[in-house]
Amino acid sequence: MRIRRGQHLATEVDDGSDGEEPLVDMTKALSLHSKRTERQRKKLQKKAKKATEAANLLSLPTELLVDIIELLLPSDCLRLASVCRDLNQVVQYHGEAVAKHLIDKRYSSLAKSFPRPVYLSAVDAKYHDALLSKGRQRMLEIHKRPYQHVKSPEPTQICSCLTCILAWNNLCLLVDLAHWQGQLDRHEPLPIIERGTNPEWNLDLVAKNATIVDKSIRSTLWYALILERHLDTTVRTIRRYKRTGKSTVPYDMTAEDADSGTDRWLERKGPDTYEFPWRRDTYYHLEAYVPNRKYSSEQHKWLYQPASQHDRDIEWALSFHERHRSQIPSNIQTTDLVHR
Protein backbone atom coordinates (compact mmCIF):
# COMPACT_ATOMS: atom_id res chain seq x y z
CA MET A 1 0.00 0.00 0.00
CA ARG A 2 1.42 3.34 -1.03
CA ILE A 3 1.19 6.12 1.54
CA ARG A 4 0.78 9.58 0.28
CA ARG A 5 2.69 12.49 1.75
CA GLY A 6 0.93 13.85 4.88
CA GLN A 7 -1.06 10.69 5.42
CA HIS A 8 -0.64 9.04 8.89
CA LEU A 9 -0.14 5.37 9.54
CA ALA A 10 -2.85 3.69 11.53
CA THR A 11 -2.33 0.75 13.79
CA GLU A 12 -5.54 -0.82 12.57
CA VAL A 13 -7.69 -0.46 9.44
CA ASP A 14 -11.44 -0.66 9.05
CA ASP A 15 -13.06 -3.98 8.31
CA GLY A 16 -14.22 -2.49 5.03
CA SER A 17 -10.64 -2.26 3.67
CA ASP A 18 -9.23 -4.14 0.78
CA GLY A 19 -8.23 -7.12 2.95
CA GLU A 20 -4.69 -6.05 3.86
CA GLU A 21 -3.30 -6.97 7.32
CA PRO A 22 -3.47 -4.22 10.04
CA LEU A 23 -0.33 -2.15 10.58
CA VAL A 24 1.46 -2.32 13.97
CA ASP A 25 3.77 0.44 15.28
CA MET A 26 7.12 -1.24 16.05
CA THR A 27 9.21 1.90 16.66
CA LYS A 28 11.56 1.88 19.71
CA ALA A 29 13.83 4.39 21.41
CA LEU A 30 17.32 4.29 20.06
CA SER A 31 19.81 2.81 22.56
CA LEU A 32 22.98 4.82 23.01
CA HIS A 33 26.13 2.74 23.08
CA SER A 34 29.05 5.12 23.14
CA LYS A 35 32.15 5.23 25.32
CA ARG A 36 31.31 8.77 26.36
CA THR A 37 27.85 7.94 27.68
CA GLU A 38 29.21 4.87 29.45
CA ARG A 39 31.83 6.99 31.26
CA GLN A 40 29.16 9.49 32.29
CA ARG A 41 26.92 6.72 33.59
CA LYS A 42 29.72 5.22 35.72
CA LYS A 43 30.70 8.65 37.00
CA LEU A 44 27.14 9.37 38.14
CA GLN A 45 26.88 5.98 39.83
CA LYS A 46 30.17 6.54 41.67
CA LYS A 47 29.06 10.01 42.81
CA ALA A 48 25.74 8.69 44.09
CA LYS A 49 27.52 5.91 45.99
CA LYS A 50 29.86 8.39 47.66
CA ALA A 51 26.94 10.55 48.73
CA THR A 52 25.25 7.63 50.47
CA GLU A 53 28.49 6.48 52.14
CA ALA A 54 29.61 9.90 53.44
CA ALA A 55 30.81 9.83 57.07
CA ASN A 56 28.26 11.23 59.51
CA LEU A 57 28.48 11.38 63.29
CA LEU A 58 24.74 10.94 63.60
CA SER A 59 24.91 7.65 61.71
CA LEU A 60 26.98 6.14 64.54
CA PRO A 61 25.36 4.14 67.35
CA THR A 62 24.34 6.41 70.24
CA GLU A 63 26.66 4.68 72.71
CA LEU A 64 29.67 5.23 70.43
CA LEU A 65 28.69 8.84 69.79
CA VAL A 66 28.46 9.55 73.53
CA ASP A 67 31.86 7.90 74.07
CA ILE A 68 33.34 10.28 71.49
CA ILE A 69 31.71 13.32 73.12
CA GLU A 70 33.16 12.30 76.48
CA LEU A 71 36.65 12.73 75.02
CA LEU A 72 36.00 16.44 74.42
CA LEU A 73 36.43 19.40 76.74
CA PRO A 74 33.24 20.95 78.18
CA SER A 75 33.73 23.99 75.94
CA ASP A 76 33.96 21.71 72.90
CA CYS A 77 30.77 19.90 73.95
CA LEU A 78 28.88 23.19 74.05
CA ARG A 79 30.29 24.16 70.64
CA LEU A 80 29.21 20.78 69.27
CA ALA A 81 25.67 21.45 70.48
CA SER A 82 25.56 24.57 68.30
CA VAL A 83 26.48 22.74 65.07
CA CYS A 84 23.00 21.49 64.22
CA ARG A 85 19.68 20.63 65.81
CA ASP A 86 20.30 16.87 65.93
CA LEU A 87 23.66 17.21 67.70
CA ASN A 88 22.12 19.76 70.05
CA GLN A 89 19.48 17.21 71.04
CA VAL A 90 22.16 14.56 71.63
CA VAL A 91 24.21 16.87 73.85
CA GLN A 92 21.14 18.10 75.72
CA TYR A 93 19.84 14.58 76.35
CA HIS A 94 23.19 13.11 77.45
CA GLY A 95 24.71 16.34 78.80
CA GLU A 96 24.39 15.53 82.50
CA ALA A 97 26.02 12.12 82.19
CA VAL A 98 28.76 13.48 79.92
CA ALA A 99 29.46 16.39 82.28
CA LYS A 100 29.70 14.15 85.34
CA HIS A 101 32.14 11.91 83.47
CA LEU A 102 34.26 14.91 82.47
CA ILE A 103 34.31 16.28 86.03
CA ASP A 104 35.33 12.91 87.50
CA LYS A 105 38.01 12.51 84.84
CA ARG A 106 39.39 16.06 84.64
CA TYR A 107 38.21 18.32 87.48
CA SER A 108 37.56 16.16 90.54
CA SER A 109 39.67 18.34 92.87
CA LEU A 110 38.22 21.64 91.67
CA ALA A 111 34.68 20.28 91.94
CA LYS A 112 35.24 19.57 95.64
CA SER A 113 36.71 23.03 96.19
CA PHE A 114 33.94 24.84 94.31
CA PRO A 115 30.54 23.27 95.05
CA ARG A 116 27.46 24.67 93.35
CA PRO A 117 24.87 26.69 95.26
CA VAL A 118 21.30 25.43 95.47
CA TYR A 119 18.13 27.14 94.32
CA LEU A 120 15.77 28.10 97.14
CA SER A 121 13.01 26.22 95.30
CA ALA A 122 15.03 23.02 95.76
CA VAL A 123 15.11 23.49 99.55
CA ASP A 124 12.30 22.11 101.70
CA ALA A 125 9.66 24.80 102.30
CA LYS A 126 9.99 24.46 106.08
CA TYR A 127 13.36 26.24 105.88
CA HIS A 128 12.20 29.17 103.73
CA ASP A 129 11.06 31.50 106.53
CA ALA A 130 14.36 31.01 108.34
CA LEU A 131 16.43 31.62 105.21
CA LEU A 132 14.44 34.68 104.11
CA SER A 133 14.10 36.37 107.50
CA LYS A 134 15.54 39.85 107.90
CA GLY A 135 17.67 38.69 110.80
CA ARG A 136 19.22 36.03 108.62
CA GLN A 137 19.92 38.49 105.82
CA ARG A 138 21.57 40.91 108.26
CA MET A 139 23.87 38.12 109.45
CA LEU A 140 24.99 37.52 105.86
CA GLU A 141 25.77 41.14 105.03
CA ILE A 142 29.49 40.56 105.45
CA HIS A 143 29.32 37.88 102.74
CA LYS A 144 26.85 39.77 100.54
CA ARG A 145 28.57 43.13 100.55
CA PRO A 146 28.43 44.85 97.16
CA TYR A 147 31.68 43.56 95.67
CA GLN A 148 32.76 45.33 92.49
CA HIS A 149 33.41 42.01 90.74
CA VAL A 150 30.65 39.78 92.18
CA LYS A 151 26.91 40.26 91.90
CA SER A 152 25.03 39.64 95.14
CA PRO A 153 22.72 36.61 94.96
CA GLU A 154 18.98 37.14 95.06
CA PRO A 155 17.74 35.57 98.34
CA THR A 156 14.39 34.59 96.80
CA GLN A 157 16.22 32.54 94.16
CA ILE A 158 19.44 31.27 95.75
CA CYS A 159 19.52 29.49 99.11
CA SER A 160 20.78 31.86 101.82
CA CYS A 161 22.70 29.30 103.84
CA LEU A 162 26.36 30.19 104.31
CA THR A 163 27.56 27.34 102.09
CA CYS A 164 25.45 28.49 99.14
CA ILE A 165 26.36 32.18 99.55
CA LEU A 166 30.08 31.37 99.54
CA ALA A 167 29.62 28.95 96.64
CA TRP A 168 27.86 31.65 94.60
CA ASN A 169 30.59 34.19 95.35
CA ASN A 170 33.32 31.73 94.42
CA LEU A 171 31.82 30.74 91.07
CA CYS A 172 31.21 34.38 90.13
CA LEU A 173 34.82 35.09 91.06
CA LEU A 174 36.10 32.24 88.85
CA VAL A 175 34.25 33.59 85.82
CA ASP A 176 35.52 37.12 86.45
CA LEU A 177 39.08 35.94 87.07
CA ALA A 178 39.07 34.01 83.79
CA HIS A 179 37.86 37.12 81.96
CA TRP A 180 40.99 39.11 82.88
CA GLN A 181 43.65 36.47 82.21
CA GLY A 182 44.59 37.94 78.83
CA GLN A 183 45.43 41.33 80.33
CA LEU A 184 47.28 39.75 83.24
CA ASP A 185 49.38 37.66 80.83
CA ARG A 186 50.24 40.82 78.87
CA HIS A 187 51.03 42.68 82.10
CA GLU A 188 48.38 45.26 81.32
CA PRO A 189 46.86 47.03 84.34
CA LEU A 190 43.26 46.20 85.14
CA PRO A 191 40.81 49.10 84.97
CA ILE A 192 40.44 51.02 88.21
CA ILE A 193 36.96 51.74 89.54
CA GLU A 194 36.82 54.77 91.78
CA ARG A 195 35.33 54.37 95.21
CA GLY A 196 31.58 54.91 95.26
CA THR A 197 31.18 54.43 91.50
CA ASN A 198 30.16 51.48 89.35
CA PRO A 199 30.53 52.14 85.61
CA GLU A 200 28.18 50.64 83.05
CA TRP A 201 30.80 48.29 81.61
CA ASN A 202 31.36 46.72 85.03
CA LEU A 203 27.64 46.32 85.70
CA ASP A 204 27.29 44.53 82.36
CA LEU A 205 30.30 42.28 83.01
CA VAL A 206 29.18 41.33 86.53
CA ALA A 207 25.64 40.60 85.28
CA LYS A 208 27.04 38.45 82.46
CA ASN A 209 29.18 36.51 84.94
CA ALA A 210 26.15 35.94 87.18
CA THR A 211 24.18 34.62 84.19
CA ILE A 212 26.91 32.05 83.51
CA VAL A 213 26.87 30.95 87.15
CA ASP A 214 23.08 30.67 87.04
CA LYS A 215 23.42 28.41 83.99
CA SER A 216 25.96 26.29 85.87
CA ILE A 217 23.40 25.63 88.62
CA ARG A 218 20.88 24.37 86.07
CA SER A 219 23.35 22.57 83.79
CA THR A 220 26.27 20.43 84.96
CA LEU A 221 27.90 20.95 81.56
CA TRP A 222 28.07 24.70 82.17
CA TYR A 223 29.44 23.98 85.66
CA ALA A 224 32.14 21.82 84.07
CA LEU A 225 32.91 24.72 81.72
CA ILE A 226 33.61 27.01 84.71
CA LEU A 227 35.94 24.37 86.19
CA GLU A 228 37.69 24.00 82.83
CA ARG A 229 38.29 27.74 82.66
CA HIS A 230 39.54 27.90 86.24
CA LEU A 231 42.01 25.09 85.62
CA ASP A 232 43.33 27.13 82.69
CA THR A 233 43.40 30.22 84.94
CA THR A 234 45.36 28.33 87.60
CA VAL A 235 47.93 27.13 85.06
CA ARG A 236 48.41 30.62 83.67
CA THR A 237 48.62 32.13 87.16
CA ILE A 238 51.36 29.70 88.23
CA ARG A 239 53.26 30.30 84.98
CA ARG A 240 53.28 34.02 85.69
CA TYR A 241 54.40 33.24 89.22
CA LYS A 242 57.32 31.16 87.88
CA ARG A 243 58.45 34.01 85.64
CA THR A 244 59.01 36.20 88.70
CA GLY A 245 62.02 34.04 89.54
CA LYS A 246 60.62 32.31 92.63
CA SER A 247 62.56 29.25 93.72
CA THR A 248 59.45 27.18 94.46
CA VAL A 249 56.49 26.50 92.19
CA PRO A 250 53.03 25.92 93.70
CA TYR A 251 52.09 22.24 93.60
CA ASP A 252 55.39 21.54 91.76
CA MET A 253 53.53 22.07 88.50
CA THR A 254 55.43 20.79 85.46
CA ALA A 255 54.93 21.42 81.76
CA GLU A 256 53.31 17.99 81.50
CA ASP A 257 50.88 18.91 84.28
CA ALA A 258 49.97 22.14 82.54
CA ASP A 259 49.27 20.36 79.25
CA SER A 260 47.42 17.39 80.77
CA GLY A 261 44.01 19.08 80.87
CA THR A 262 43.32 17.56 84.31
CA ASP A 263 43.66 18.84 87.88
CA ARG A 264 45.26 15.73 89.38
CA TRP A 265 48.46 17.63 90.13
CA LEU A 266 46.45 19.92 92.45
CA GLU A 267 46.30 16.97 94.87
CA ARG A 268 49.99 17.48 95.65
CA LYS A 269 50.98 19.48 98.69
CA GLY A 270 50.66 23.19 98.06
CA PRO A 271 49.63 26.50 99.61
CA ASP A 272 46.36 26.72 101.52
CA THR A 273 43.78 29.24 100.32
CA TYR A 274 42.10 31.16 103.12
CA GLU A 275 41.21 34.61 101.83
CA PHE A 276 38.59 35.49 99.26
CA PRO A 277 39.94 37.92 96.60
CA TRP A 278 37.67 40.78 97.66
CA ARG A 279 38.74 43.09 94.83
CA ARG A 280 40.43 42.79 91.43
CA ASP A 281 43.67 44.32 92.67
CA THR A 282 44.40 41.00 94.38
CA TYR A 283 44.48 39.22 91.01
CA TYR A 284 48.04 40.44 90.39
CA HIS A 285 49.52 38.48 93.31
CA LEU A 286 47.21 35.46 93.30
CA GLU A 287 49.19 32.21 93.16
CA ALA A 288 46.38 29.67 92.91
CA TYR A 289 42.84 30.00 94.23
CA VAL A 290 41.66 26.59 95.50
CA PRO A 291 39.64 27.15 98.72
CA ASN A 292 37.51 24.93 100.99
CA ARG A 293 40.29 22.47 101.79
CA LYS A 294 43.26 22.02 104.11
CA TYR A 295 46.34 19.85 103.70
CA SER A 296 46.80 17.20 106.39
CA SER A 297 50.47 16.50 107.10
CA GLU A 298 49.48 13.40 109.06
CA GLN A 299 47.35 11.87 106.30
CA HIS A 300 49.42 13.40 103.47
CA LYS A 301 46.36 14.52 101.55
CA TRP A 302 43.90 17.36 101.19
CA LEU A 303 40.82 17.36 103.40
CA TYR A 304 37.81 19.00 101.75
CA GLN A 305 34.63 20.57 103.03
CA PRO A 306 32.09 17.75 103.43
CA ALA A 307 29.32 17.53 100.85
CA SER A 308 26.77 17.51 103.68
CA GLN A 309 27.69 21.04 104.79
CA HIS A 310 24.69 22.56 102.99
CA ASP A 311 22.27 20.36 104.94
CA ARG A 312 23.97 21.28 108.21
CA ASP A 313 23.77 24.98 107.41
CA ILE A 314 20.05 25.04 106.68
CA GLU A 315 19.38 23.04 109.85
CA TRP A 316 21.41 25.55 111.84
CA ALA A 317 19.55 28.45 110.18
CA LEU A 318 16.20 26.90 111.14
CA SER A 319 17.34 26.23 114.70
CA PHE A 320 18.63 29.79 115.10
CA HIS A 321 15.43 31.24 113.65
CA GLU A 322 13.24 29.24 116.05
CA ARG A 323 15.35 30.24 119.07
CA HIS A 324 15.15 33.86 117.97
CA ARG A 325 11.35 33.66 117.68
CA SER A 326 11.00 32.09 121.13
CA GLN A 327 12.86 35.04 122.69
CA ILE A 328 10.56 37.68 121.12
CA PRO A 329 7.97 39.13 123.56
CA SER A 330 4.51 37.68 123.15
CA ASN A 331 2.91 41.09 122.46
CA ILE A 332 4.52 41.13 118.98
CA GLN A 333 2.17 39.76 116.35
CA THR A 334 3.03 36.47 114.71
CA THR A 335 2.67 38.01 111.26
CA ASP A 336 5.63 40.27 112.04
CA LEU A 337 7.89 37.33 112.80
CA VAL A 338 7.99 36.15 109.20
CA HIS A 339 9.78 39.34 108.22
CA ARG A 340 12.30 39.31 111.03
Coordinates of C-alpha atoms in Angstrom, one line a residue:
M1 CA 0.0 0.0 0.0
R2 CA 1.4 3.3 -1.0
I3 CA 1.2 6.1 1.5
R4 CA 0.8 9.6 0.3
R5 CA 2.7 12.5 1.7
G6 CA 0.9 13.9 4.9
Q7 CA -1.1 10.7 5.4
H8 CA -0.6 9.0 8.9
L9 CA -0.1 5.4 9.5
A10 CA -2.8 3.7 11.5
T11 CA -2.3 0.7 13.8
E12 CA -5.5 -0.8 12.6
V13 CA -7.7 -0.5 9.4
D14 CA -11.4 -0.7 9.0
D15 CA -13.1 -4.0 8.3
G16 CA -14.2 -2.5 5.0
S17 CA -10.6 -2.3 3.7
D18 CA -9.2 -4.1 0.8
G19 CA -8.2 -7.1 3.0
E20 CA -4.7 -6.0 3.9
E21 CA -3.3 -7.0 7.3
P22 CA -3.5 -4.2 10.0
L23 CA -0.3 -2.1 10.6
V24 CA 1.5 -2.3 14.0
D25 CA 3.8 0.4 15.3
M26 CA 7.1 -1.2 16.0
T27 CA 9.2 1.9 16.7
K28 CA 11.6 1.9 19.7
A29 CA 13.8 4.4 21.4
L30 CA 17.3 4.3 20.1
S31 CA 19.8 2.8 22.6
L32 CA 23.0 4.8 23.0
H33 CA 26.1 2.7 23.1
S34 CA 29.0 5.1 23.1
K35 CA 32.1 5.2 25.3
R36 CA 31.3 8.8 26.4
T37 CA 27.8 7.9 27.7
E38 CA 29.2 4.9 29.5
R39 CA 31.8 7.0 31.3
Q40 CA 29.2 9.5 32.3
R41 CA 26.9 6.7 33.6
K42 CA 29.7 5.2 35.7
K43 CA 30.7 8.6 37.0
L44 CA 27.1 9.4 38.1
Q45 CA 26.9 6.0 39.8
K46 CA 30.2 6.5 41.7
K47 CA 29.1 10.0 42.8
A48 CA 25.7 8.7 44.1
K49 CA 27.5 5.9 46.0
K50 CA 29.9 8.4 47.7
A51 CA 26.9 10.6 48.7
T52 CA 25.3 7.6 50.5
E53 CA 28.5 6.5 52.1
A54 CA 29.6 9.9 53.4
A55 CA 30.8 9.8 57.1
N56 CA 28.3 11.2 59.5
L57 CA 28.5 11.4 63.3
L58 CA 24.7 10.9 63.6
S59 CA 24.9 7.6 61.7
L60 CA 27.0 6.1 64.5
P61 CA 25.4 4.1 67.4
T62 CA 24.3 6.4 70.2
E63 CA 26.7 4.7 72.7
L64 CA 29.7 5.2 70.4
L65 CA 28.7 8.8 69.8
V66 CA 28.5 9.5 73.5
D67 CA 31.9 7.9 74.1
I68 CA 33.3 10.3 71.5
I69 CA 31.7 13.3 73.1
E70 CA 33.2 12.3 76.5
L71 CA 36.7 12.7 75.0
L72 CA 36.0 16.4 74.4
L73 CA 36.4 19.4 76.7
P74 CA 33.2 21.0 78.2
S75 CA 33.7 24.0 75.9
D76 CA 34.0 21.7 72.9
C77 CA 30.8 19.9 73.9
L78 CA 28.9 23.2 74.0
R79 CA 30.3 24.2 70.6
L80 CA 29.2 20.8 69.3
A81 CA 25.7 21.5 70.5
S82 CA 25.6 24.6 68.3
V83 CA 26.5 22.7 65.1
C84 CA 23.0 21.5 64.2
R85 CA 19.7 20.6 65.8
D86 CA 20.3 16.9 65.9
L87 CA 23.7 17.2 67.7
N88 CA 22.1 19.8 70.1
Q89 CA 19.5 17.2 71.0
V90 CA 22.2 14.6 71.6
V91 CA 24.2 16.9 73.8
Q92 CA 21.1 18.1 75.7
Y93 CA 19.8 14.6 76.4
H94 CA 23.2 13.1 77.5
G95 CA 24.7 16.3 78.8
E96 CA 24.4 15.5 82.5
A97 CA 26.0 12.1 82.2
V98 CA 28.8 13.5 79.9
A99 CA 29.5 16.4 82.3
K100 CA 29.7 14.2 85.3
H101 CA 32.1 11.9 83.5
L102 CA 34.3 14.9 82.5
I103 CA 34.3 16.3 86.0
D104 CA 35.3 12.9 87.5
K105 CA 38.0 12.5 84.8
R106 CA 39.4 16.1 84.6
Y107 CA 38.2 18.3 87.5
S108 CA 37.6 16.2 90.5
S109 CA 39.7 18.3 92.9
L110 CA 38.2 21.6 91.7
A111 CA 34.7 20.3 91.9
K112 CA 35.2 19.6 95.6
S113 CA 36.7 23.0 96.2
F114 CA 33.9 24.8 94.3
P115 CA 30.5 23.3 95.0
R116 CA 27.5 24.7 93.4
P117 CA 24.9 26.7 95.3
V118 CA 21.3 25.4 95.5
Y119 CA 18.1 27.1 94.3
L120 CA 15.8 28.1 97.1
S121 CA 13.0 26.2 95.3
A122 CA 15.0 23.0 95.8
V123 CA 15.1 23.5 99.5
D124 CA 12.3 22.1 101.7
A125 CA 9.7 24.8 102.3
K126 CA 10.0 24.5 106.1
Y127 CA 13.4 26.2 105.9
H128 CA 12.2 29.2 103.7
D129 CA 11.1 31.5 106.5
A130 CA 14.4 31.0 108.3
L131 CA 16.4 31.6 105.2
L132 CA 14.4 34.7 104.1
S133 CA 14.1 36.4 107.5
K134 CA 15.5 39.8 107.9
G135 CA 17.7 38.7 110.8
R136 CA 19.2 36.0 108.6
Q137 CA 19.9 38.5 105.8
R138 CA 21.6 40.9 108.3
M139 CA 23.9 38.1 109.4
L140 CA 25.0 37.5 105.9
E141 CA 25.8 41.1 105.0
I142 CA 29.5 40.6 105.4
H143 CA 29.3 37.9 102.7
K144 CA 26.8 39.8 100.5
R145 CA 28.6 43.1 100.5
P146 CA 28.4 44.9 97.2
Y147 CA 31.7 43.6 95.7
Q148 CA 32.8 45.3 92.5
H149 CA 33.4 42.0 90.7
V150 CA 30.7 39.8 92.2
K151 CA 26.9 40.3 91.9
S152 CA 25.0 39.6 95.1
P153 CA 22.7 36.6 95.0
E154 CA 19.0 37.1 95.1
P155 CA 17.7 35.6 98.3
T156 CA 14.4 34.6 96.8
Q157 CA 16.2 32.5 94.2
I158 CA 19.4 31.3 95.7
C159 CA 19.5 29.5 99.1
S160 CA 20.8 31.9 101.8
C161 CA 22.7 29.3 103.8
L162 CA 26.4 30.2 104.3
T163 CA 27.6 27.3 102.1
C164 CA 25.4 28.5 99.1
I165 CA 26.4 32.2 99.5
L166 CA 30.1 31.4 99.5
A167 CA 29.6 29.0 96.6
W168 CA 27.9 31.7 94.6
N169 CA 30.6 34.2 95.4
N170 CA 33.3 31.7 94.4
L171 CA 31.8 30.7 91.1
C172 CA 31.2 34.4 90.1
L173 CA 34.8 35.1 91.1
L174 CA 36.1 32.2 88.9
V175 CA 34.2 33.6 85.8
D176 CA 35.5 37.1 86.5
L177 CA 39.1 35.9 87.1
A178 CA 39.1 34.0 83.8
H179 CA 37.9 37.1 82.0
W180 CA 41.0 39.1 82.9
Q181 CA 43.6 36.5 82.2
G182 CA 44.6 37.9 78.8
Q183 CA 45.4 41.3 80.3
L184 CA 47.3 39.8 83.2
D185 CA 49.4 37.7 80.8
R186 CA 50.2 40.8 78.9
H187 CA 51.0 42.7 82.1
E188 CA 48.4 45.3 81.3
P189 CA 46.9 47.0 84.3
L190 CA 43.3 46.2 85.1
P191 CA 40.8 49.1 85.0
I192 CA 40.4 51.0 88.2
I193 CA 37.0 51.7 89.5
E194 CA 36.8 54.8 91.8
R195 CA 35.3 54.4 95.2
G196 CA 31.6 54.9 95.3
T197 CA 31.2 54.4 91.5
N198 CA 30.2 51.5 89.4
P199 CA 30.5 52.1 85.6
E200 CA 28.2 50.6 83.1
W201 CA 30.8 48.3 81.6
N202 CA 31.4 46.7 85.0
L203 CA 27.6 46.3 85.7
D204 CA 27.3 44.5 82.4
L205 CA 30.3 42.3 83.0
V206 CA 29.2 41.3 86.5
A207 CA 25.6 40.6 85.3
K208 CA 27.0 38.5 82.5
N209 CA 29.2 36.5 84.9
A210 CA 26.1 35.9 87.2
T211 CA 24.2 34.6 84.2
I212 CA 26.9 32.1 83.5
V213 CA 26.9 31.0 87.2
D214 CA 23.1 30.7 87.0
K215 CA 23.4 28.4 84.0
S216 CA 26.0 26.3 85.9
I217 CA 23.4 25.6 88.6
R218 CA 20.9 24.4 86.1
S219 CA 23.3 22.6 83.8
T220 CA 26.3 20.4 85.0
L221 CA 27.9 20.9 81.6
W222 CA 28.1 24.7 82.2
Y223 CA 29.4 24.0 85.7
A224 CA 32.1 21.8 84.1
L225 CA 32.9 24.7 81.7
I226 CA 33.6 27.0 84.7
L227 CA 35.9 24.4 86.2
E228 CA 37.7 24.0 82.8
R229 CA 38.3 27.7 82.7
H230 CA 39.5 27.9 86.2
L231 CA 42.0 25.1 85.6
D232 CA 43.3 27.1 82.7
T233 CA 43.4 30.2 84.9
T234 CA 45.4 28.3 87.6
V235 CA 47.9 27.1 85.1
R236 CA 48.4 30.6 83.7
T237 CA 48.6 32.1 87.2
I238 CA 51.4 29.7 88.2
R239 CA 53.3 30.3 85.0
R240 CA 53.3 34.0 85.7
Y241 CA 54.4 33.2 89.2
K242 CA 57.3 31.2 87.9
R243 CA 58.5 34.0 85.6
T244 CA 59.0 36.2 88.7
G245 CA 62.0 34.0 89.5
K246 CA 60.6 32.3 92.6
S247 CA 62.6 29.3 93.7
T248 CA 59.4 27.2 94.5
V249 CA 56.5 26.5 92.2
P250 CA 53.0 25.9 93.7
Y251 CA 52.1 22.2 93.6
D252 CA 55.4 21.5 91.8
M253 CA 53.5 22.1 88.5
T254 CA 55.4 20.8 85.5
A255 CA 54.9 21.4 81.8
E256 CA 53.3 18.0 81.5
D257 CA 50.9 18.9 84.3
A258 CA 50.0 22.1 82.5
D259 CA 49.3 20.4 79.3
S260 CA 47.4 17.4 80.8
G261 CA 44.0 19.1 80.9
T262 CA 43.3 17.6 84.3
D263 CA 43.7 18.8 87.9
R264 CA 45.3 15.7 89.4
W265 CA 48.5 17.6 90.1
L266 CA 46.5 19.9 92.4
E267 CA 46.3 17.0 94.9
R268 CA 50.0 17.5 95.7
K269 CA 51.0 19.5 98.7
G270 CA 50.7 23.2 98.1
P271 CA 49.6 26.5 99.6
D272 CA 46.4 26.7 101.5
T273 CA 43.8 29.2 100.3
Y274 CA 42.1 31.2 103.1
E275 CA 41.2 34.6 101.8
F276 CA 38.6 35.5 99.3
P277 CA 39.9 37.9 96.6
W278 CA 37.7 40.8 97.7
R279 CA 38.7 43.1 94.8
R280 CA 40.4 42.8 91.4
D281 CA 43.7 44.3 92.7
T282 CA 44.4 41.0 94.4
Y283 CA 44.5 39.2 91.0
Y284 CA 48.0 40.4 90.4
H285 CA 49.5 38.5 93.3
L286 CA 47.2 35.5 93.3
E287 CA 49.2 32.2 93.2
A288 CA 46.4 29.7 92.9
Y289 CA 42.8 30.0 94.2
V290 CA 41.7 26.6 95.5
P291 CA 39.6 27.2 98.7
N292 CA 37.5 24.9 101.0
R293 CA 40.3 22.5 101.8
K294 CA 43.3 22.0 104.1
Y295 CA 46.3 19.8 103.7
S296 CA 46.8 17.2 106.4
S297 CA 50.5 16.5 107.1
E298 CA 49.5 13.4 109.1
Q299 CA 47.4 11.9 106.3
H300 CA 49.4 13.4 103.5
K301 CA 46.4 14.5 101.5
W302 CA 43.9 17.4 101.2
L303 CA 40.8 17.4 103.4
Y304 CA 37.8 19.0 101.8
Q305 CA 34.6 20.6 103.0
P306 CA 32.1 17.7 103.4
A307 CA 29.3 17.5 100.8
S308 CA 26.8 17.5 103.7
Q309 CA 27.7 21.0 104.8
H310 CA 24.7 22.6 103.0
D311 CA 22.3 20.4 104.9
R312 CA 24.0 21.3 108.2
D313 CA 23.8 25.0 107.4
I314 CA 20.1 25.0 106.7
E315 CA 19.4 23.0 109.8
W316 CA 21.4 25.5 111.8
A317 CA 19.5 28.5 110.2
L318 CA 16.2 26.9 111.1
S319 CA 17.3 26.2 114.7
F320 CA 18.6 29.8 115.1
H321 CA 15.4 31.2 113.6
E322 CA 13.2 29.2 116.0
R323 CA 15.3 30.2 119.1
H324 CA 15.2 33.9 118.0
R325 CA 11.4 33.7 117.7
S326 CA 11.0 32.1 121.1
Q327 CA 12.9 35.0 122.7
I328 CA 10.6 37.7 121.1
P329 CA 8.0 39.1 123.6
S330 CA 4.5 37.7 123.2
N331 CA 2.9 41.1 122.5
I332 CA 4.5 41.1 119.0
Q333 CA 2.2 39.8 116.4
T334 CA 3.0 36.5 114.7
T335 CA 2.7 38.0 111.3
D336 CA 5.6 40.3 112.0
L337 CA 7.9 37.3 112.8
V338 CA 8.0 36.2 109.2
H339 CA 9.8 39.3 108.2
R340 CA 12.3 39.3 111.0

